[in-house]
Amino acid sequence: MAEAGSRPYAGVRVQGEDFILRAWSADDLGALLRHADDPQVPRGLSERFPHPYTRADGEAFLAGRVVDLDGPVLAIEIAGEACGSVAVRPGQGERAHGAELGYWLGRRHWGQGHMTRIVAAYLDWVVPALRLQRVEASVLDGNPASARVLEKNGFQEEGRRRAAVLKADGFHDLRLFGRLWSR
C-alpha cells in the first residue's frame, strides 16, 4: 500500500459542521468494515462495492487496488470514525474539465442531511482544486435520496439511460445529473 504521506491528497482536510473529509488510512479498516458490510449500502453503487464486504475487500480498497487512492478520494469521518467516502474521477483529454462524482455513507448516518452537506463541502474544495467546469453523477432509479442530494447541490437531471444496469432484482435505469461552473 502506498504510504498516506506520499499520496497527493494525503494532507487534505475539509472540516464540516459535523464531519471531516480526509484521506483514507490503514487505521480505517475496522470502521470501513463496520459501515460497508451492510446489504443496503451497495444497492445503489457499482459492482466494485461488493456484499458481503469482507476484510479482504477492505484491505484491497485501502491498498488502492479498487479505486486509485492517489486521486481525490476522501473518507467521510463522522463522530471520530470513517463511515463513507466521496470522490470524483477526473476526465482525460478533451474531457479534463469534467469529473464524475460518487459517494456512499454508512446506513447509521442516513436521513440526517449529512450527505447534502458533505457533497457541498467536497465540491467547494475539489472544483477549484482540479479546475473543473463540469461535474456529473449517475443515480440508480431506485435511489431518490441520492438524487435529492444532487438536486440540493445545484445539479440538474440531464437524462436517463434506460435499463443501463443489471442488478440481482433486474434491470435499472440510471438517472444522469450534471452541474456546471464558470471559469
XYZ file of N, CA, C and O in Angstrom:
732
model
N 0.849 -1.173 0.000
C 0.000 0.000 0.000
C 0.888 1.226 0.000
O 1.870 1.301 0.715
N 0.524 2.220 -0.799
C 1.260 3.480 -0.809
C 1.091 4.155 0.540
O 0.023 4.120 1.138
N 2.164 4.732 1.030
C 2.078 5.447 2.305
C 1.220 6.684 2.131
O 1.324 7.387 1.131
N 0.372 6.963 3.109
C -0.532 8.113 3.035
C 0.238 9.402 2.795
O -0.228 10.277 2.079
N 1.432 9.539 3.353
C 2.209 10.751 3.185
C 2.660 10.972 1.760
O 2.976 12.083 1.365
N 2.717 9.895 0.952
C 3.164 10.031 -0.431
C 2.007 10.314 -1.391
O 2.237 10.576 -2.550
N 0.805 10.226 -0.921
C -0.360 10.463 -1.776
C -0.592 11.955 -1.950
O -0.507 12.723 -0.982
N -0.947 12.391 -3.167
C -1.114 13.827 -3.424
C -2.144 14.522 -2.533
O -1.985 15.691 -2.216
N -3.182 13.827 -2.114
C -4.248 14.455 -1.324
C -4.202 14.032 0.145
O -5.163 14.230 0.882
N -3.073 13.473 0.574
C -2.950 12.956 1.941
C -3.191 14.032 2.995
O -3.726 13.753 4.055
N -2.813 15.263 2.722
C -2.952 16.324 3.714
C -4.261 17.078 3.666
O -4.483 17.993 4.463
N -5.149 16.708 2.765
C -6.425 17.417 2.633
C -7.307 17.117 3.835
O -7.478 15.958 4.239
N -7.863 18.155 4.420
C -8.861 18.043 5.492
C -9.909 19.114 5.226
O -9.610 20.290 5.284
N -11.099 18.675 4.937
C -12.227 19.580 4.739
C -13.108 19.418 5.966
O -13.665 18.338 6.199
N -13.207 20.472 6.747
C -13.951 20.421 8.006
C -15.376 20.909 7.769
O -15.578 22.007 7.251
N -16.345 20.100 8.148
C -17.738 20.497 8.111
C -18.258 20.689 9.516
O -17.537 20.486 10.500
N -19.517 21.043 9.601
C -20.143 21.258 10.914
C -20.099 20.001 11.774
O -19.842 20.044 12.969
N -20.354 18.844 11.154
C -20.424 17.591 11.909
C -19.677 16.452 11.218
O -19.971 15.285 11.428
N -18.703 16.791 10.374
C -17.936 15.778 9.654
C -16.574 16.352 9.269
O -16.359 17.566 9.291
N -15.679 15.449 8.917
C -14.378 15.796 8.342
C -14.202 14.945 7.094
O -14.519 13.742 7.111
N -13.712 15.543 6.030
C -13.313 14.807 4.836
C -11.790 14.770 4.851
O -11.145 15.809 4.997
N -11.238 13.576 4.703
C -9.788 13.401 4.793
C -9.379 12.152 4.026
O -10.228 11.355 3.621
N -8.069 11.988 3.846
C -7.561 10.802 3.161
C -7.865 9.546 3.978
O -7.925 9.580 5.213
N -8.056 8.433 3.284
C -8.211 7.137 3.931
C -6.864 6.700 4.488
O -5.824 7.026 3.923
N -6.885 5.941 5.584
C -5.650 5.385 6.130
C -5.875 3.922 6.495
O -7.021 3.467 6.642
N -4.775 3.194 6.672
C -4.865 1.782 7.047
C -5.604 1.611 8.372
O -6.257 0.587 8.595
N -5.553 2.618 9.235
C -6.239 2.561 10.532
C -7.764 2.567 10.402
O -8.467 2.316 11.380
N -8.274 2.863 9.218
C -9.720 2.925 8.994
C -10.349 1.568 8.706
O -11.568 1.488 8.522
N -9.552 0.505 8.659
C -10.082 -0.794 8.231
C -11.280 -1.240 9.059
O -12.316 -1.629 8.511
N -11.190 -1.203 10.373
C -12.301 -1.667 11.216
C -13.582 -0.885 10.971
O -14.661 -1.462 10.817
N -13.477 0.428 10.912
C -14.655 1.273 10.669
C -15.210 1.032 9.265
O -16.431 0.963 9.072
N -14.316 0.890 8.292
C -14.753 0.613 6.921
C -15.572 -0.670 6.881
O -16.665 -0.701 6.292
N -15.090 -1.709 7.523
C -15.814 -2.984 7.524
C -17.161 -2.865 8.228
O -18.159 -3.420 7.757
N -17.223 -2.127 9.332
C -18.498 -1.951 10.052
C -19.549 -1.266 9.172
O -20.719 -1.634 9.203
N -19.150 -0.257 8.432
C -20.129 0.514 7.653
C -20.381 -0.055 6.253
O -21.483 0.084 5.728
N -19.371 -0.676 5.663
C -19.518 -1.160 4.291
C -20.221 -2.514 4.208
O -20.862 -2.808 3.194
N -20.117 -3.329 5.250
C -20.725 -4.659 5.205
C -22.187 -4.596 5.636
O -22.591 -5.135 6.660
N -22.970 -3.923 4.834
C -24.400 -3.726 5.074
C -25.073 -3.897 3.712
O -24.727 -3.183 2.769
N -26.005 -4.804 3.567
C -26.588 -5.049 2.246
C -27.281 -3.832 1.635
O -27.448 -3.757 0.416
N -27.677 -2.853 2.456
C -28.342 -1.667 1.925
C -27.355 -0.666 1.309
O -27.728 0.100 0.424
N -26.124 -0.656 1.764
C -25.148 0.332 1.287
C -24.843 0.171 -0.201
O -24.925 1.140 -0.954
N -24.515 -1.029 -0.692
C -24.125 -1.116 -2.109
C -25.284 -1.165 -3.105
O -25.046 -1.186 -4.310
N -26.525 -1.098 -2.653
C -27.648 -1.267 -3.584
C -27.671 -0.222 -4.690
O -28.141 -0.493 -5.783
N -27.142 0.964 -4.437
C -27.112 1.994 -5.478
C -25.736 2.232 -6.044
O -25.523 3.187 -6.781
N -24.779 1.353 -5.711
C -23.390 1.543 -6.133
C -23.002 0.530 -7.199
O -23.722 -0.432 -7.455
N -21.825 0.727 -7.789
C -21.355 -0.197 -8.821
C -20.906 -1.510 -8.205
O -20.717 -1.629 -6.989
N -20.676 -2.479 -9.063
C -20.273 -3.806 -8.608
C -18.880 -3.818 -7.974
O -18.493 -4.806 -7.354
N -18.145 -2.714 -8.077
C -16.847 -2.629 -7.385
C -17.033 -2.614 -5.874
O -16.090 -2.813 -5.136
N -18.261 -2.369 -5.426
C -18.578 -2.343 -3.991
C -19.389 -3.605 -3.691
O -20.597 -3.648 -3.906
N -18.733 -4.654 -3.202
C -19.403 -5.943 -3.043
C -20.207 -6.066 -1.755
O -20.050 -5.282 -0.831
N -21.054 -7.076 -1.732
C -21.679 -7.522 -0.496
C -21.720 -9.040 -0.525
O -22.147 -9.608 -1.525
N -21.302 -9.731 0.517
C -20.764 -9.148 1.737
C -19.433 -8.432 1.477
O -18.718 -8.753 0.544
N -19.134 -7.481 2.348
C -17.898 -6.705 2.261
C -16.927 -7.306 3.273
O -17.109 -7.168 4.481
N -15.924 -8.003 2.765
C -15.020 -8.773 3.617
C -13.775 -7.978 4.011
O -13.498 -6.913 3.452
N -13.030 -8.542 4.927
C -11.751 -7.950 5.327
C -10.838 -7.807 4.103
O -10.176 -6.794 3.929
N -10.835 -8.818 3.241
C -10.018 -8.758 2.022
C -10.462 -7.601 1.123
O -9.624 -6.925 0.514
N -11.784 -7.357 1.046
C -12.293 -6.233 0.252
C -11.799 -4.910 0.831
O -11.372 -4.017 0.100
N -11.883 -4.770 2.158
C -11.423 -3.549 2.809
C -9.935 -3.334 2.631
O -9.479 -2.211 2.357
N -9.156 -4.400 2.784
C -7.707 -4.288 2.602
C -7.370 -3.907 1.167
O -6.474 -3.087 0.929
N -8.072 -4.494 0.193
C -7.837 -4.151 -1.217
C -8.167 -2.683 -1.476
O -7.422 -1.978 -2.177
N -9.283 -2.207 -0.915
C -9.653 -0.799 -1.096
C -8.582 0.113 -0.506
O -8.102 1.039 -1.162
N -8.191 -0.134 0.739
C -7.224 0.730 1.413
C -5.834 0.650 0.786
O -5.025 1.568 0.948
N -5.552 -0.404 0.042
C -4.286 -0.539 -0.676
C -4.340 0.136 -2.047
O -3.344 0.161 -2.750
N -5.511 0.660 -2.424
C -5.638 1.331 -3.711
C -5.838 0.389 -4.886
O -5.655 0.783 -6.034
N -6.259 -0.849 -4.616
C -6.472 -1.804 -5.709
C -7.908 -1.791 -6.246
O -8.195 -2.465 -7.224
N -8.810 -1.034 -5.612
C -10.204 -0.941 -6.072
C -10.418 0.390 -6.776
O -10.974 0.444 -7.874
N -10.014 1.454 -6.142
C -10.016 2.801 -6.746
C -8.639 3.396 -6.501
O -7.929 3.007 -5.568
N -8.267 4.339 -7.326
C -6.954 4.974 -7.222
C -6.962 5.978 -6.072
O -7.503 7.076 -6.204
N -6.388 5.591 -4.949
C -6.374 6.467 -3.784
C -5.380 7.615 -3.929
O -5.285 8.461 -3.041
N -4.650 7.661 -5.042
C -3.828 8.838 -5.340
C -4.699 9.970 -5.882
O -4.256 11.098 -5.989
N -5.938 9.648 -6.253
C -6.889 10.653 -6.719
C -7.601 11.297 -5.536
O -7.343 10.971 -4.372
N -8.525 12.206 -5.822
C -9.241 12.926 -4.746
C -10.356 12.088 -4.124
O -11.530 12.413 -4.194
N -9.961 10.968 -3.522
C -10.867 10.028 -2.859
C -10.730 10.272 -1.364
O -9.678 10.006 -0.790
N -11.777 10.787 -0.741
C -11.697 11.142 0.670
C -12.645 10.301 1.523
O -13.754 9.966 1.096
N -12.177 9.978 2.717
C -13.015 9.322 3.708
C -13.935 10.360 4.334
O -13.555 11.517 4.512
N -15.134 9.937 4.658
C -16.081 10.761 5.411
C -15.978 10.311 6.861
O -16.248 9.145 7.167
N -15.576 11.217 7.728
C -15.452 10.902 9.143
C -16.553 11.625 9.909
O -16.679 12.847 9.830
N -17.353 10.851 10.624
C -18.399 11.393 11.495
C -18.219 10.741 12.857
O -18.022 9.521 12.947
N -18.292 11.530 13.894
C -18.157 11.031 15.269
C -16.869 10.234 15.458
O -16.861 9.204 16.130
N -15.790 10.699 14.815
C -14.480 10.110 15.031
C -14.150 8.862 14.257
O -13.098 8.268 14.481
N -15.037 8.422 13.327
C -14.687 7.246 12.543
C -15.100 7.399 11.089
O -16.077 8.080 10.770
N -14.333 6.765 10.204
C -14.639 6.753 8.777
C -15.905 5.939 8.555
O -16.016 4.810 9.032
N -16.874 6.527 7.863
C -18.163 5.846 7.681
C -18.695 6.002 6.259
O -19.863 5.747 6.003
N -17.836 6.410 5.328
C -18.243 6.559 3.952
C -17.118 7.188 3.157
O -16.019 7.407 3.672
N -17.421 7.483 1.890
C -16.396 8.050 1.019
C -17.049 8.953 -0.016
O -18.217 8.768 -0.376
N -16.263 9.917 -0.478
C -16.695 10.809 -1.550
C -15.500 11.015 -2.469
O -14.360 11.112 -1.996
N -15.751 11.047 -3.771
C -14.653 11.147 -4.737
C -15.161 11.658 -6.070
O -16.361 11.585 -6.361
N -14.246 12.161 -6.853
C -14.513 12.387 -8.269
C -13.469 11.612 -9.061
O -12.348 11.403 -8.612
N -13.883 11.193 -10.257
C -12.972 10.587 -11.218
C -12.823 11.608 -12.342
O -13.745 11.787 -13.148
N -11.674 12.312 -12.374
C -11.487 13.350 -13.385
C -11.455 12.771 -14.802
O -10.980 11.655 -15.017
N -11.975 13.568 -15.747
C -11.907 13.190 -17.143
C -10.497 13.367 -17.692
O -9.636 13.973 -17.058
N -10.280 12.851 -18.889
C -8.973 12.926 -19.546
C -9.119 13.628 -20.899
O -10.198 13.649 -21.481
N -8.023 14.184 -21.377
C -8.007 14.783 -22.712
C -9.028 15.891 -22.848
O -9.089 16.808 -22.020
N -9.862 15.796 -23.865
C -10.865 16.834 -24.119
C -11.964 16.870 -23.058
O -12.784 17.773 -23.051
N -11.955 15.916 -22.143
C -12.927 15.882 -21.040
C -12.280 16.210 -19.693
O -12.882 15.995 -18.648
N -11.068 16.742 -19.718
C -10.319 17.024 -18.493
C -10.953 18.127 -17.646
O -10.616 18.270 -16.478
N -11.876 18.885 -18.215
C -12.558 19.943 -17.458
C -13.710 19.394 -16.614
O -14.339 20.128 -15.869
N -13.960 18.104 -16.723
C -15.080 17.500 -16.021
C -14.657 16.313 -15.177
O -13.523 15.831 -15.258
N -15.569 15.863 -14.345
C -15.313 14.711 -13.483
C -16.642 14.063 -13.121
O -17.696 14.703 -13.157
N -16.569 12.785 -12.757
C -17.739 12.047 -12.304
C -17.688 11.913 -10.793
O -16.684 11.466 -10.234
N -18.753 12.286 -10.121
C -18.862 12.265 -8.662
C -19.471 10.951 -8.192
O -20.420 10.445 -8.799
N -18.934 10.433 -7.099
C -19.507 9.259 -6.452
C -19.369 9.377 -4.951
O -18.460 10.063 -4.459
N -20.265 8.729 -4.217
C -20.221 8.797 -2.761
C -21.040 7.672 -2.161
O -21.912 7.103 -2.822
N -20.711 7.351 -0.917
C -21.528 6.422 -0.130
C -21.373 6.784 1.339
O -20.396 7.415 1.728
N -22.341 6.376 2.125
C -22.347 6.684 3.550
C -22.959 5.505 4.298
O -23.936 4.902 3.838
N -22.392 5.161 5.447
C -22.937 4.096 6.277
C -24.373 4.387 6.684
O -24.737 5.522 6.978
N -25.186 3.340 6.718
C -26.628 3.498 6.938
C -26.962 4.178 8.266
O -27.965 4.875 8.368
N -26.126 4.014 9.277
C -26.371 4.656 10.572
C -26.524 6.176 10.428
O -27.176 6.819 11.226
N -25.951 6.745 9.377
C -25.954 8.202 9.196
C -26.930 8.681 8.112
O -26.941 9.859 7.784
N -27.733 7.777 7.576
C -28.700 8.171 6.544
C -29.825 9.005 7.151
O -30.157 8.902 8.329
N -30.446 9.829 6.305
C -31.643 10.569 6.683
C -31.409 11.724 7.633
O -32.355 12.244 8.219
N -30.174 12.162 7.789
C -29.851 13.244 8.713
C -29.304 14.478 8.000
O -28.859 15.421 8.650
N -29.301 14.451 6.656
C -28.807 15.589 5.891
C -27.297 15.643 5.749
O -26.764 16.580 5.153
N -26.597 14.658 6.276
C -25.139 14.659 6.194
C -24.644 14.722 4.757
O -23.770 15.516 4.426
N -25.180 13.857 3.892
C -24.616 13.728 2.546
C -24.783 15.010 1.747
O -23.888 15.369 0.981
N -25.863 15.724 1.913
C -26.038 17.000 1.208
C -24.932 17.971 1.611
O -24.312 18.612 0.751
N -24.648 18.055 2.907
C -23.587 18.954 3.386
C -22.202 18.469 2.976
O -21.322 19.264 2.647
N -22.009 17.169 2.987
C -20.715 16.587 2.604
C -20.430 16.863 1.138
O -19.322 17.289 0.788
N -21.401 16.620 0.265
C -21.198 16.877 -1.167
C -20.918 18.357 -1.402
O -20.019 18.708 -2.176
N -21.637 19.236 -0.727
C -21.403 20.678 -0.890
C -19.974 21.047 -0.500
O -19.273 21.761 -1.239
N -19.517 20.561 0.658
C -18.163 20.884 1.122
C -17.110 20.282 0.207
O -16.100 20.929 -0.112
N -17.335 19.058 -0.249
C -16.385 18.400 -1.141
C -16.272 19.164 -2.459
O -15.171 19.415 -2.945
N -17.417 19.550 -3.024
C -17.392 20.305 -4.286
C -16.712 21.656 -4.111
O -15.977 22.102 -5.001
N -16.941 22.319 -2.971
C -16.279 23.604 -2.706
C -14.765 23.446 -2.717
O -14.037 24.371 -3.064
N -14.280 22.288 -2.315
C -12.838 22.028 -2.346
C -12.370 21.531 -3.711
O -11.418 22.056 -4.289
N -13.016 20.471 -4.254
C -12.468 19.767 -5.414
C -12.617 20.542 -6.721
O -11.745 20.457 -7.590
N -13.683 21.310 -6.885
C -13.868 22.035 -8.151
C -12.723 23.012 -8.408
O -12.100 22.958 -9.473
N -12.388 23.895 -7.459
C -11.232 24.762 -7.725
C -9.897 24.007 -7.704
O -8.984 24.333 -8.470
N -9.778 22.993 -6.845
C -8.508 22.260 -6.750
C -8.139 21.604 -8.076
O -6.970 21.579 -8.459
N -9.136 21.070 -8.785
C -8.894 20.400 -10.065
C -9.252 21.272 -11.269
O -9.188 20.807 -12.397
N -9.667 22.511 -10.981
C -10.065 23.458 -12.035
C -11.138 22.845 -12.945
O -11.051 22.877 -14.160
N -12.190 22.319 -12.306
C -13.282 21.679 -13.027
C -14.303 22.708 -13.476
O -14.518 23.718 -12.811
N -14.936 22.411 -14.591
C -16.056 23.218 -15.058
C -17.358 22.428 -15.014
O -18.430 23.007 -14.941
N -17.244 21.107 -15.022
C -18.427 20.244 -15.029
C -18.214 19.074 -14.074
O -17.153 18.470 -14.053
N -19.246 18.764 -13.311
C -19.260 17.551 -12.501
C -20.571 16.848 -12.809
O -21.627 17.475 -12.879
N -20.491 15.556 -13.013
C -21.691 14.782 -13.307
C -21.771 13.589 -12.365
O -20.774 13.210 -11.745
N -22.949 13.017 -12.271
C -23.170 11.848 -11.422
C -24.314 11.026 -11.996
O -25.229 11.577 -12.611
N -24.254 9.730 -11.784
C -25.314 8.809 -12.185
C -25.955 8.244 -10.926
O -25.254 7.884 -9.974
N -27.275 8.164 -10.944
C -28.024 7.667 -9.792
C -28.952 6.552 -10.256
O -29.704 6.717 -11.218
N -28.900 5.423 -9.578
C -29.794 4.313 -9.873
C -31.233 4.749 -9.637
O -31.529 5.456 -8.670
N -32.147 4.323 -10.499
C -33.547 4.776 -10.439
C -34.213 4.523 -9.092
O -35.115 5.241 -8.699
N -33.755 3.555 -8.339
C -34.358 3.253 -7.046
C -33.714 3.981 -5.875
O -33.903 3.581 -4.732
N -32.983 5.057 -6.150
C -32.281 5.768 -5.088
C -32.641 7.259 -5.111
O -31.803 8.114 -5.405
N -33.893 7.597 -4.790
C -34.303 9.004 -4.834
C -33.574 9.889 -3.827
O -33.413 11.085 -4.056
N -33.093 9.316 -2.723
C -32.371 10.127 -1.728
C -31.086 10.686 -2.329
O -30.739 11.851 -2.110
N -30.386 9.881 -3.114
C -29.157 10.355 -3.749
C -29.465 11.427 -4.794
O -28.730 12.413 -4.913
N -30.550 11.265 -5.518
C -30.955 12.292 -6.485
C -31.253 13.614 -5.767
O -30.869 14.690 -6.254
N -31.882 13.544 -4.604
C -32.170 14.768 -3.833
C -30.886 15.451 -3.363
O -30.788 16.676 -3.359
N -29.895 14.661 -2.967
C -28.597 15.231 -2.563
C -28.030 16.057 -3.710
O -27.575 17.187 -3.511
N -28.067 15.511 -4.897
C -27.523 16.219 -6.060
C -28.339 17.470 -6.370
O -27.771 18.549 -6.598
N -29.656 17.334 -6.392
C -30.510 18.496 -6.693
C -30.299 19.616 -5.679
O -30.242 20.792 -6.058
N -30.169 19.280 -4.405
C -29.939 20.297 -3.374
C -28.573 20.966 -3.540
O -28.344 22.042 -2.994
N -27.677 20.326 -4.293
C -26.359 20.885 -4.566
C -26.256 21.489 -5.961
O -25.159 21.689 -6.476
N -27.395 21.820 -6.562
C -27.399 22.546 -7.821
C -27.266 21.713 -9.080
O -27.115 22.255 -10.175
N -27.333 20.399 -8.957
C -27.261 19.540 -10.139
C -28.628 19.508 -10.819
O -29.661 19.582 -10.152
N -28.607 19.375 -12.126
C -29.835 19.233 -12.900
C -29.871 17.858 -13.538
O -28.834 17.353 -13.994
N -31.057 17.271 -13.567
C -31.187 15.986 -14.247
C -31.093 16.229 -15.745
O -31.815 17.073 -16.296
N -30.206 15.512 -16.394
C -29.942 15.727 -17.816
C -30.458 14.605 -18.700
O -30.494 14.751 -19.917
N -30.849 13.508 -18.113
C -31.351 12.417 -18.937
C -31.393 11.119 -18.166
O -31.187 11.080 -16.949
N -31.675 10.068 -18.915
C -31.846 8.746 -18.309
C -31.318 7.708 -19.291
O -31.635 7.750 -20.473
N -30.501 6.811 -18.763
C -30.043 5.666 -19.553
C -30.906 4.478 -19.140
O -30.766 3.936 -18.061
N -31.820 4.110 -20.023
C -32.792 3.070 -19.713
C -32.144 1.693 -19.666
O -31.315 1.363 -20.499
N -32.523 0.900 -18.649
C -32.031 -0.478 -18.463
C -30.508 -0.546 -18.564
O -29.948 -1.476 -19.128
N -29.832 0.425 -17.988
C -28.375 0.521 -18.114
C -27.619 -0.393 -17.157
O -26.461 -0.707 -17.394
N -28.278 -0.804 -16.075
C -27.601 -1.590 -15.049
C -28.437 -2.821 -14.736
O -29.655 -2.724 -14.573
N -27.765 -3.971 -14.633
C -28.439 -5.206 -14.236
C -28.003 -5.543 -12.817
O -26.839 -5.833 -12.556
N -28.952 -5.463 -11.899
C -28.729 -5.844 -10.500
C -29.432 -7.181 -10.262
O -30.142 -7.685 -11.139
N -29.291 -7.726 -9.061
C -29.899 -9.022 -8.740
C -31.415 -9.017 -8.925
O -32.001 -10.036 -9.274
N -32.060 -7.857 -8.730
C -33.516 -7.777 -8.862
C -33.971 -7.342 -10.251
O -35.153 -7.083 -10.458
N -33.064 -7.243 -11.200
C -33.439 -6.914 -12.571
C -32.737 -5.673 -13.095
O -31.794 -5.159 -12.495
N -33.227 -5.196 -14.250
C -32.633 -4.036 -14.900
C -33.085 -2.744 -14.222
O -34.215 -2.642 -13.760
N -32.180 -1.778 -14.210
C -32.466 -0.465 -13.637
C -31.996 0.625 -14.577
O -30.982 0.475 -15.271
N -32.734 1.728 -14.552
C -32.316 2.924 -15.280
C -31.280 3.674 -14.452
O -31.280 3.607 -13.225
N -30.431 4.422 -15.142
C -29.536 5.366 -14.491
C -30.008 6.765 -14.818
O -30.194 7.108 -15.996
N -30.231 7.560 -13.784
C -30.574 8.970 -13.958
C -29.269 9.757 -14.005
O -28.394 9.568 -13.157
N -29.122 10.616 -14.990
C -27.893 11.375 -15.193
C -28.074 12.809 -14.725
O -29.042 13.476 -15.113
N -27.142 13.271 -13.884
C -27.185 14.617 -13.335
C -25.881 15.335 -13.683
O -24.831 14.707 -13.767
N -25.966 16.648 -13.872
C -24.769 17.432 -14.115
C -24.887 18.820 -13.518
O -25.994 19.332 -13.297
N -23.735 19.402 -13.240
C -23.668 20.786 -12.757
C -22.463 21.448 -13.397
O -21.401 20.833 -13.539
N -22.653 22.704 -13.813
C -21.586 23.462 -14.456
C -21.115 24.591 -13.553
O -21.898 25.180 -12.806
N -19.833 24.898 -13.655
C -19.227 26.064 -13.005
C -18.569 26.879 -14.112
O -18.110 26.327 -15.104
N -18.524 28.188 -13.936
C -17.816 29.008 -14.925
C -16.398 29.218 -14.442
O -16.115 29.234 -13.251
N -15.506 29.375 -15.402
C -14.086 29.571 -15.040
C -13.785 31.028 -14.909
O -14.274 31.895 -15.476
